[in-house]
XYZ file of C-alpha atoms in Angstrom:
588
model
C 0.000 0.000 0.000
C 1.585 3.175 -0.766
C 1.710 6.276 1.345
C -1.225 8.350 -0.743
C -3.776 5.130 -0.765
C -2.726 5.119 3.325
C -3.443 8.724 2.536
C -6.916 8.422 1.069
C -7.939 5.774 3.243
C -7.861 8.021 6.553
C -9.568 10.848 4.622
C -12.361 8.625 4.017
C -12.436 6.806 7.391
C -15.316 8.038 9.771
C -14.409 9.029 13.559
C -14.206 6.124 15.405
C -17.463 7.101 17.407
C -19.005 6.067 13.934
C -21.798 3.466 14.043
C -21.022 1.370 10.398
C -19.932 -1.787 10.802
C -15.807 -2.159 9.700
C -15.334 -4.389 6.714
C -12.142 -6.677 6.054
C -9.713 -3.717 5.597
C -11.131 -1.619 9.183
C -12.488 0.841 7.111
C -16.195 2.009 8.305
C -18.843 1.147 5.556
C -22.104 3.411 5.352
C -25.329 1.773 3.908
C -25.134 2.683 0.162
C -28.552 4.319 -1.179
C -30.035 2.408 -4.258
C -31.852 3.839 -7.055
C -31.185 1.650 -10.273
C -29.907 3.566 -13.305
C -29.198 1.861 -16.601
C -27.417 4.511 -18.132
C -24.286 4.798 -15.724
C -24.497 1.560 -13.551
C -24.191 3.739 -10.515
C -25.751 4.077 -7.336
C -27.734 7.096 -6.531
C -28.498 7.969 -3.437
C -31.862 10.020 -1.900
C -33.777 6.532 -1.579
C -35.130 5.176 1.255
C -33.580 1.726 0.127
C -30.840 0.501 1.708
C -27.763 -1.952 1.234
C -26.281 -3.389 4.903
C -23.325 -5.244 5.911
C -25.542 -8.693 5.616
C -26.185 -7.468 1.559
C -30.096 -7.050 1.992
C -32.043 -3.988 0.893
C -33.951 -2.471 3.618
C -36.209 0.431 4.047
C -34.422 2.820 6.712
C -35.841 5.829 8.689
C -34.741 9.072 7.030
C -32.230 9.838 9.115
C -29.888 7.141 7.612
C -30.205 9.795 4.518
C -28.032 12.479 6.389
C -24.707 9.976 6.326
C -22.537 10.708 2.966
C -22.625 7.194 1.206
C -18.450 6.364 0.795
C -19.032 6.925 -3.103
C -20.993 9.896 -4.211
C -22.408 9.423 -7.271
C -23.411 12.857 -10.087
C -25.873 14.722 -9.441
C -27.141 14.679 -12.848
C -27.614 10.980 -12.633
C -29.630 10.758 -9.255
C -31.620 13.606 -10.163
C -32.213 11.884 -13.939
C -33.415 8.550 -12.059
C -35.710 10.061 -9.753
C -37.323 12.034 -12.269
C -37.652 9.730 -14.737
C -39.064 7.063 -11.874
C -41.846 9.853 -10.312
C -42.567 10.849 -14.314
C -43.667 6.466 -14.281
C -45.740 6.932 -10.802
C -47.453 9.986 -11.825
C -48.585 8.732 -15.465
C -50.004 5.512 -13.545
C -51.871 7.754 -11.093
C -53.304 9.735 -13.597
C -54.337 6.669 -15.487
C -55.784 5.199 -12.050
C -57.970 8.741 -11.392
C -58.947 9.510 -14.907
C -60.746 5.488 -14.736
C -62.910 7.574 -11.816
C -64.833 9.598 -14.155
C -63.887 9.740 -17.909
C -66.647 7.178 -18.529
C -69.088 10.118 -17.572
C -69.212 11.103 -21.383
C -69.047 7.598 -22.427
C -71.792 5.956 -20.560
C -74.327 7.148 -22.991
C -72.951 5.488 -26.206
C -71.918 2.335 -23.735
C -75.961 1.910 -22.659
C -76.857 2.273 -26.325
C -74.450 -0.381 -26.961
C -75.172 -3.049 -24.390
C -78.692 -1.349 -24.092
C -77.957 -1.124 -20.568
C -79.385 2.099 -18.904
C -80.014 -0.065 -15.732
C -76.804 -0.991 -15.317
C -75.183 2.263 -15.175
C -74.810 2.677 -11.701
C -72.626 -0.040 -11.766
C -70.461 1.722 -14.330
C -69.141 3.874 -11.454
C -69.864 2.346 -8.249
C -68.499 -1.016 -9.741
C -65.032 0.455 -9.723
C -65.089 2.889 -6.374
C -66.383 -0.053 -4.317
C -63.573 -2.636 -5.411
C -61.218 0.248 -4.827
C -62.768 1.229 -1.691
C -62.690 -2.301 -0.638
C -58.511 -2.980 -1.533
C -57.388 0.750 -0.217
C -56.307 -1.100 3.547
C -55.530 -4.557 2.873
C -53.161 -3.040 0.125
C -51.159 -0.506 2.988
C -50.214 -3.724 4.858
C -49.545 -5.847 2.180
C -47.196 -3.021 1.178
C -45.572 -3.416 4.427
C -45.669 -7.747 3.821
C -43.679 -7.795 0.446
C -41.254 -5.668 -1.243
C -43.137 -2.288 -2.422
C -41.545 -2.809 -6.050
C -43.074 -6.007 -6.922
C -46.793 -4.994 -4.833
C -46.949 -2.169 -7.336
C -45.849 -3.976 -10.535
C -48.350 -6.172 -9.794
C -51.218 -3.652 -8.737
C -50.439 -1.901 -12.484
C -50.789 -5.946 -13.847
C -54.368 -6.246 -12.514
C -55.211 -2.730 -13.386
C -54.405 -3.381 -16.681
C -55.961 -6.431 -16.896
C -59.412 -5.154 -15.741
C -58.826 -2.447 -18.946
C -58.505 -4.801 -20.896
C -61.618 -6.573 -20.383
C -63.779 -3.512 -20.350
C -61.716 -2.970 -23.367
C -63.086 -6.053 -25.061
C -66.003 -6.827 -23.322
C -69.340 -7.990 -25.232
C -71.888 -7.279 -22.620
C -72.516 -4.929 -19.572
C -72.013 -7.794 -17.039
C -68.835 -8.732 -18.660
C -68.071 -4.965 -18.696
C -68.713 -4.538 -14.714
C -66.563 -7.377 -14.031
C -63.936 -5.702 -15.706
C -64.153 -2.200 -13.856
C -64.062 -3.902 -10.513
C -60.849 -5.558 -11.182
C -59.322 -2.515 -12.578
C -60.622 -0.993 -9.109
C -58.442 -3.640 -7.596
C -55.687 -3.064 -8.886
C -56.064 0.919 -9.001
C -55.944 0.329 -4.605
C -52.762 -0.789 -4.948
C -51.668 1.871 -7.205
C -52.840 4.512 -5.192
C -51.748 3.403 -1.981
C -48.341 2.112 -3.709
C -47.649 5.752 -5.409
C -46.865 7.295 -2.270
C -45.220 4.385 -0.443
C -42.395 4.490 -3.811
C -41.614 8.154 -2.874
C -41.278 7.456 0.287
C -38.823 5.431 -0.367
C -37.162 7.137 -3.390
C -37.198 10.540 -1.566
C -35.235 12.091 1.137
C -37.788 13.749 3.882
C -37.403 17.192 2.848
C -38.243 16.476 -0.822
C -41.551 14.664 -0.361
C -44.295 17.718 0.479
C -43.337 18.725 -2.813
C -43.101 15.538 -4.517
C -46.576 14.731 -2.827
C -48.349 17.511 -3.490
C -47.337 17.171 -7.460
C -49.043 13.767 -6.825
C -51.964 14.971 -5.286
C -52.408 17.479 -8.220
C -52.259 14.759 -10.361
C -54.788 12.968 -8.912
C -57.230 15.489 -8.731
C -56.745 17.312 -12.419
C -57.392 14.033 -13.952
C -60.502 12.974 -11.875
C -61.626 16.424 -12.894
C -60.824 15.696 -16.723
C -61.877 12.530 -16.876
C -65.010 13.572 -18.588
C -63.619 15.511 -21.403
C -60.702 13.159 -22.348
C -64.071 10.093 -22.378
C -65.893 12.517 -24.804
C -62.656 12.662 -27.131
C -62.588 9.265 -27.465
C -65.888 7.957 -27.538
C -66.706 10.987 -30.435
C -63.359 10.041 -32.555
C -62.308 6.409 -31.976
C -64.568 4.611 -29.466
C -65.434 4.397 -26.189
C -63.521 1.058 -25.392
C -60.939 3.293 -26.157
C -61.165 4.912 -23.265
C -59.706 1.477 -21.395
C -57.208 0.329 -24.375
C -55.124 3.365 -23.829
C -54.817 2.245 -20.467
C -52.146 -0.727 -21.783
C -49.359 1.100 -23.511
C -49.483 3.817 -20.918
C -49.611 1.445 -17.907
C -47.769 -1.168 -19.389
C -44.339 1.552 -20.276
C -44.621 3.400 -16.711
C -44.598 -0.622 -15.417
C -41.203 -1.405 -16.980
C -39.916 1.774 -15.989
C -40.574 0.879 -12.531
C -39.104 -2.605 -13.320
C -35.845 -1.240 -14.675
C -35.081 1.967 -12.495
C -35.848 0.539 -8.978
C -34.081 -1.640 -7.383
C -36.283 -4.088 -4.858
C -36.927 -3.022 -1.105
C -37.125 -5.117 1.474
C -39.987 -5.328 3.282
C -41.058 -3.512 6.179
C -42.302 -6.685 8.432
C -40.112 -9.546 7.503
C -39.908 -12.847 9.042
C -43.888 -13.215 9.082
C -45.618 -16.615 7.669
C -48.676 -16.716 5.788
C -50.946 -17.252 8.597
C -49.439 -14.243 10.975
C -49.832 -12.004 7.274
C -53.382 -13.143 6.566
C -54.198 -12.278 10.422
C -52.799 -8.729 9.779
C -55.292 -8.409 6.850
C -58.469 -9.024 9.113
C -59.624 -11.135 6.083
C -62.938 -11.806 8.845
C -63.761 -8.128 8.799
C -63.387 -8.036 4.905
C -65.833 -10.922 5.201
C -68.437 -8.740 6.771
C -67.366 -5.488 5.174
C -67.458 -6.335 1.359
C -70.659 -8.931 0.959
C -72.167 -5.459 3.347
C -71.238 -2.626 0.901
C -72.953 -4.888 -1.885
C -76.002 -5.236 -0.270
C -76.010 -1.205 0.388
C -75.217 -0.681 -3.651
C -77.968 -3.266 -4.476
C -80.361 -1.983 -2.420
C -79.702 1.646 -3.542
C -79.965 0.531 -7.530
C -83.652 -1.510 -6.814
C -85.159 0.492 -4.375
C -87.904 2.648 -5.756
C -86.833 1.649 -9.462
C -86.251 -1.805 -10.334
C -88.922 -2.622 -7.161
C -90.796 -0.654 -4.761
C -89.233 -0.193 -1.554
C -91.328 -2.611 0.490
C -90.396 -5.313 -2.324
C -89.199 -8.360 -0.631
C -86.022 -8.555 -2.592
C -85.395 -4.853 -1.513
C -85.931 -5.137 2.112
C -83.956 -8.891 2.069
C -81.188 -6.689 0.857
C -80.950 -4.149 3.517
C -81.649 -6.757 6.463
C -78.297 -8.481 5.231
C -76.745 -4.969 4.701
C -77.445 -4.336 8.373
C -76.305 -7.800 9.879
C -73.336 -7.912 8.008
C -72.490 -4.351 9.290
C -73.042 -5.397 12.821
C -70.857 -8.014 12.593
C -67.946 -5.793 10.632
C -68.222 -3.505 14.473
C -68.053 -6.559 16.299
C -65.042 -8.028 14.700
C -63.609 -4.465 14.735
C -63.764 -4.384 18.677
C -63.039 -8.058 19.625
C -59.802 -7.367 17.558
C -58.429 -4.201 17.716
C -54.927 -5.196 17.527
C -55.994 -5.838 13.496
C -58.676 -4.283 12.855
C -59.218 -2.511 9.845
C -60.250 0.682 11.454
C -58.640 1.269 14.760
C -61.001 2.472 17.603
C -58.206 5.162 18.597
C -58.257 6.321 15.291
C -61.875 7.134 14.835
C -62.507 7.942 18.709
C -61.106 12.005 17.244
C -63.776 14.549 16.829
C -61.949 15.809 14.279
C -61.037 12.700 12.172
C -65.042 12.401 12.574
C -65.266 15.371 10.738
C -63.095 15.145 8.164
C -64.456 11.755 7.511
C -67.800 13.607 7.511
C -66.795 16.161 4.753
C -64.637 14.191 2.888
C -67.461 11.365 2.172
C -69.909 14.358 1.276
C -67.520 16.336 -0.938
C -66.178 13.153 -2.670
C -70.646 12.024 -2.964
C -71.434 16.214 -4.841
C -68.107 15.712 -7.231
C -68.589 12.131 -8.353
C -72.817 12.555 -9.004
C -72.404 16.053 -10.729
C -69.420 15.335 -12.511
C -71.477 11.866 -13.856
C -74.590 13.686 -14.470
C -73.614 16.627 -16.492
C -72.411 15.215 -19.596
C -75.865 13.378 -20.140
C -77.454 16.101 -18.979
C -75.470 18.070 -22.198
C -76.041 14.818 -24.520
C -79.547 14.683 -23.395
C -81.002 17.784 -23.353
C -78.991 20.002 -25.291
C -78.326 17.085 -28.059
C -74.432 17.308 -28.214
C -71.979 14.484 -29.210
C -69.604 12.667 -26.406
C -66.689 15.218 -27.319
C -68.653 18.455 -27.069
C -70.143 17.188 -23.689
C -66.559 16.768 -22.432
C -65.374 20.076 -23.912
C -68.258 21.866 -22.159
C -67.139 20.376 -18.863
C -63.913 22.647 -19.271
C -64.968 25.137 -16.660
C -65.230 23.080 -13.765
C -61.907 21.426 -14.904
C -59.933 25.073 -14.964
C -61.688 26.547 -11.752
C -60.750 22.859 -9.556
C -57.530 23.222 -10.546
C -57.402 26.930 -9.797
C -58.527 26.233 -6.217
C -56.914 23.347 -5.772
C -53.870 25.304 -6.189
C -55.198 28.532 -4.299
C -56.593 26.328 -0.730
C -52.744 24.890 -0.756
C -51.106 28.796 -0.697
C -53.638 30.036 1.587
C -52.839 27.262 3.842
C -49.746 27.407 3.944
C -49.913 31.164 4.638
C -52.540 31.023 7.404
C -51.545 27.743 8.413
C -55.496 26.403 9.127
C -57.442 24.527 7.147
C -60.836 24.932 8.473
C -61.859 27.847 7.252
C -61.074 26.730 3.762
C -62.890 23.686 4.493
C -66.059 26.230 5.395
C -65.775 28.192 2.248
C -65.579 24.997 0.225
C -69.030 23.796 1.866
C -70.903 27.011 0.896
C -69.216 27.561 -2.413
C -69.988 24.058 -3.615
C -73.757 23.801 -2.186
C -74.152 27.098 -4.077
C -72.968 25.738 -7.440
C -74.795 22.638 -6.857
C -77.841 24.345 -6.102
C -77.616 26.297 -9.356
C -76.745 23.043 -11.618
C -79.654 21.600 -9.964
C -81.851 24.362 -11.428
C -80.499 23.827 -14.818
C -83.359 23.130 -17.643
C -83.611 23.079 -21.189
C -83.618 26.688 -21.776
C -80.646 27.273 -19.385
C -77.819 29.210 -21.279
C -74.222 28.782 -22.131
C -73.075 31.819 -19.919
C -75.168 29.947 -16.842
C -73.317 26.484 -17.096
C -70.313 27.781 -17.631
C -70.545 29.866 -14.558
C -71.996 27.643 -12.271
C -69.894 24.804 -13.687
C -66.566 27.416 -12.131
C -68.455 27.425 -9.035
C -68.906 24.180 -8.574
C -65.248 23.827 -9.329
C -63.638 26.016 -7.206
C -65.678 25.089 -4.250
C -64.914 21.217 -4.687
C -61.233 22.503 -5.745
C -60.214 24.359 -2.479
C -61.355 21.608 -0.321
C -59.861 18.856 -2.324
C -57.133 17.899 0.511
C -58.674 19.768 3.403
C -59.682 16.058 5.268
C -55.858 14.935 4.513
C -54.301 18.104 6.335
C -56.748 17.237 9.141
C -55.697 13.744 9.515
C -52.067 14.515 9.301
C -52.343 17.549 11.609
C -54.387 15.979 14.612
C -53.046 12.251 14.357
C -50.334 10.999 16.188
C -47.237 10.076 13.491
C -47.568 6.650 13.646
C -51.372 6.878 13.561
C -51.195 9.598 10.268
C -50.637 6.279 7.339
C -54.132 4.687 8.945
C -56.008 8.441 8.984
C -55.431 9.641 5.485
C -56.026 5.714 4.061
C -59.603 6.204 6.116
C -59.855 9.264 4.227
C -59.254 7.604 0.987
C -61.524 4.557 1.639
C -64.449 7.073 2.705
C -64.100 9.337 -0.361
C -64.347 6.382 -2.608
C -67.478 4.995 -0.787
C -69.021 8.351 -0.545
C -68.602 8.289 -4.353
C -69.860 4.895 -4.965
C -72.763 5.158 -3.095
C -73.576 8.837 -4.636
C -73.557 7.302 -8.043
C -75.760 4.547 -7.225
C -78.219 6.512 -5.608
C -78.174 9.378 -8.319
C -78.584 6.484 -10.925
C -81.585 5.483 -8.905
C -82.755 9.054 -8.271
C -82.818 9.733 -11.893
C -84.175 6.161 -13.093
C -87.473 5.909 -10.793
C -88.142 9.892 -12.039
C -87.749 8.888 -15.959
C -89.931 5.528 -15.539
C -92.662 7.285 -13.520
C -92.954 10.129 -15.622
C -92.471 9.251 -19.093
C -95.735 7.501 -19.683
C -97.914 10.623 -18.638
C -96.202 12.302 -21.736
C -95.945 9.167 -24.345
C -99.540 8.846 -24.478
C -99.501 5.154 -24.082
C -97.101 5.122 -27.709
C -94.351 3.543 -26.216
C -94.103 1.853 -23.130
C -91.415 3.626 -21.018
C -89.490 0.453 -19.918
C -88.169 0.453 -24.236
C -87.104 3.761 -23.605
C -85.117 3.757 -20.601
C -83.689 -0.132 -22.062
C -82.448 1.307 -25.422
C -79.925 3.522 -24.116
C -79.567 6.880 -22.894
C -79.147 8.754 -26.025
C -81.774 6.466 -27.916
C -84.595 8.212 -26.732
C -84.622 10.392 -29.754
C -84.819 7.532 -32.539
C -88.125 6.837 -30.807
C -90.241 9.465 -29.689
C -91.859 11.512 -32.150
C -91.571 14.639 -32.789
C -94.811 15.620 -31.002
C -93.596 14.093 -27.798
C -89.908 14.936 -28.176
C -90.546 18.196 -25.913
C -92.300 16.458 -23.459
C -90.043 13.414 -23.080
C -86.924 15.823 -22.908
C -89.115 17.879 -19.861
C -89.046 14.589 -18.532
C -85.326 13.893 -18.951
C -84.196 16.886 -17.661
C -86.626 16.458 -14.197
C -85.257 13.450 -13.735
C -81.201 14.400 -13.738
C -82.292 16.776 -11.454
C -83.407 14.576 -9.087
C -79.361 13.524 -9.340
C -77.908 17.365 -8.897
C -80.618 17.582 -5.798
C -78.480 14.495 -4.270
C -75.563 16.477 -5.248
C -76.784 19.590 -3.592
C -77.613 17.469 -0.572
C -74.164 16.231 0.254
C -72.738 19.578 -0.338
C -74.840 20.601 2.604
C -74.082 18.384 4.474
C -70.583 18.529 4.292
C -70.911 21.738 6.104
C -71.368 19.813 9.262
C -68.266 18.089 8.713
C -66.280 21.476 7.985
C -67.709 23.147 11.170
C -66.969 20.231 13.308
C -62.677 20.414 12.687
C -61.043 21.620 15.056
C -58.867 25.024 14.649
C -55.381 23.294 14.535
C -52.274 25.080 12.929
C -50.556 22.945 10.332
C -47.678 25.411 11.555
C -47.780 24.657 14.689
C -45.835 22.383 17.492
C -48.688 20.064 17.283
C -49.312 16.846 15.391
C -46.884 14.618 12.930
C -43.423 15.293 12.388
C -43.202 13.162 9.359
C -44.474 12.729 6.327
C -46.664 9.708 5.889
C -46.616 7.366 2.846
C -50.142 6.860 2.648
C -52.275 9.083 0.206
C -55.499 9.997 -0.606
C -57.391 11.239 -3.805
């Protein structure tokens, strides 16, 4: 050894109150921070993913991330990786929200396809209630099995379930197909944030999170218009089959650029992992949110309420819920929803306005393009072009709420504005009718927007203000899970809404021509090809009373979320209170 490599070795060597482990020559070796890079073949560092002195990847805490790695690699090449690794996660998300809503334009010219008006309820709720369903058991499966290969595989079964909407020959075939890409888009959402945690140091991952977040939201929010595009100038399966190239490039990007992490709880069998799960709540919880959707698609449509078949529904609904709390308290230690979690007034409340806020978006934002392909007569694209305004103005507030918030530091009085602003644009969509103008849906359509817009991530801030840190992950996946069952069951029920209004009504102006059950079977567009022109006016009078009866439901929830806003309490996001560290866990 000659007197500069003695030389170099001591400038490298740590104090010797250093806690790395020595290796064969005495030298102190730091964990070396992995982020795969084909291009250079080096190691990048700024991951949560960690090599020891036993060789195995590991997920550290972040303050492994403040010790210099022995090598430091270029800048340009860490920054290149990460970039090109949160471009994959972001195009997946936005694939995963825009599923939410772009078949709003869509489900018209899918009913006149399958001739399916019934079934278009399911359309929506099919996909939120799988999702719903997945959201927790995915967060500790995460935590069971390296978050690489969870994700790959979420983005496998979301694809799949794309695929056979894609291609699928009937309605039932079709609903089968949304619920496993609702699967699969649990573990995308749950896995998007878990990857930055682990590709991000601490400091890096408010931004990181919020671009997410944005993400998440703009393409919810433009979900209709991109469904109109395709259904006017390709198809509407088309809105699925872009899903695959997409998807399927993000997937081997995530392949290639990161390397696998070890998982958080190791040395667990099967059984010990499947107890974690509490697959017995799941047992009450799923077979009860079906008997809620069913009975919220017959009831007062398909059969009068005091039908049998209707009240067999909600009997089950109700025991199977009962049991779900009782399996929730006689095992708290894995239960899906921890009692200390939801014993906080002010989780409560978010809970509260985040179910309500999610209910108003996902009915209004399902109801206005029919309401535009119905009543004013315009094709799939225009409907989605005409949506525009509430697209702009949500972004716009989503992007205002997060500045004021950060300047004032609370988030209940945004959470108060939101309320009134978006019962006030709901309450003017509701009173929308087939003389209303193009200045008048435009503006309330920016209402509506801004309102839902500033209190988009208003119920996340609350969880991850008032919650303990190790509680936060749990709070904002509650958060999630409640917004996607607020928006199941607000489709459902808007679907049901506007279905009992059109069959009860349309035979008082068809004269006994056509029976009404043809009409609302043939599609929702179809309408036209068979009323005459002497009941056209009348039947579109009809239409129009009975999507109201949908933006009422939507005005409804908006209301109510008020309750929810005025219930949180006045906590500082700036202050000495609450977590310390950012969770993994995200909502939409």
């Amino acid at each position: 050894m000659t007197p500069n490599d003695k030389d170099e070795r001591r400038a490298r060597s740590p104090s010797p109150q250093s806690d790395y482990p020595l290796d064969e020559t005495g030298t102190a070796r730091a964990p070396t921070i992995v982020i795969s890079n084909p291009n250079d073949g080096q190691e990048c560092p700024g991951t949560l993913t960690t090599t020891g002195d036993d060789g195995n990847s590991q997920c550290k805490e972040d303050g492994a991330l403040n010790r210099p790695p022995p090598v430091q690699p270029s800048q340009s090449s860490e920054h290149e990786a990460t970039v090109v690794l949160t471009i994959a996660i972001c195009l997946v998300v936005f694939l995963m929200s825009l599923d939410r809503t772009i078949l709003a334009t869509a489900v018209p010219s899918i009913t006149d396809d399958f001739h399916s008006l019934n079934d278009v309820g399911w359309y929506a709720s099919g996909f939120l209630f799988a999702s719903s369903c997945m959201l927790l058991p995915f967060g500790k499966i995460y935590t069971f099995y390296s978050p690489k290969w969870v994700y790959v595989i979420s983005i496998c079964i979301f694809e799949v379930g794309s695929l056979i909407c894609g291609v699928a020959p009937s309605s039932a075939v079709f609903i089968v197909g949304r619920a496993i890409a609702g699967a699969g888009s649990a573990g995308i959402s749950v896995g998007a944030f878990t990857l930055l945690a682990c590709v991000l140091p601490l400091h890096k991952r408010p931004l990181y999170n919020g671009i997410l977040g944005a993400v998440m939201g703009v393409a919810a929010v433009a979900g209709p218009l991109l469904g109109g595009v395709f259904t006017t100038l390709v198809s509407w399966r088309w809105c699925f089959f872009i899903n695959l190239p997409i998807g399927g490039v993000a997937m081997l990007i995530v392949f290639w650029y990161l390397q696998p992490v070890q998982a958080v709880q190791t040395g667990l069998n099967v059984g010990q992992q499947l107890a974690q799960l509490d697959l017995l709540g799941e047992l009450f919880l799923i077979p009860s949110t079906i008997c809620l959707l069913l009975a919220l698609q017959w009831g007062g449509a398909q059969y009068r309420w005091s039908d049998g078949r209707v009240v067999a529904v909600l009997v089950t609904f109700s025991a199977f819920l009962v049991a779900f709390v009782v399996v929730q308290m006689r095992y708290p230690d894995t239960a899906t929803i921890p009692s200390r979690v939801v014993k906080s007034k002010s989780i409560i409340a978010a809970l509260i306005f985040a179910a309500c806020m999610s209910a108003t978006m996902m009915v209004v934002l399902w109801c206005i393009p029919l309401w535009f392909q119905d009543i004013k007569n315009t094709t799939a694209m225009r409907s989605g072009i005409n949506t525009i305004p509430i697209l702009m103005s949500f972004s716009l507030g989503t992007a205002i709420s997060g500045i004021f918030v950060g300047r004032i530091g609370y988030y209940t009085p945004v959470a108060m504005a939101s309320s009134a602003i978006t019962a006030t644009g709901a309450g003017l969509i509701w009173k929308w009718n087939t003389s209303t103008s193009a200045r008048e849906w435009s503006g309330h359509q920016i209402l509506l927007g801004f309102g839902l817009g500033i209190g988009f991530q208003q119920s996340s801030m609350a969880a991850q203000t008032v919650l303990m840190p190790d509680d936060v992950p749990i709070g904002l996946a509650l958060v999630n899970v409640i917004q996607q069952l607020g928006g199941a069951l607000s489709v459902s029920m808007g679907q049901n809404l506007f279905k009992a209004s059109l069959v009860h009504n349309l035979g008082a102006v068809l004269h006994g021509s056509i029976n009404p059950q043809s009409i609302v079977k043939t599609g929702a567009t179809e309408f036209r090809k068979f009323a005459s022109q002497r009941d056209l006016p009348g039947v579109l009078l009809v239409y129009n009373s009975a999507l109201q009866q949908a933006f009422l439901l939507g005005l409804i929830t908006a209301t109510i979320s008020a309750l929810g806003s005025c219930l949180l309490e006045w906590r500082s996001v700036k202050g000495d209170q609450g977590p310390r560290r950012q969770s993994a866990v995200g909502t939409v």
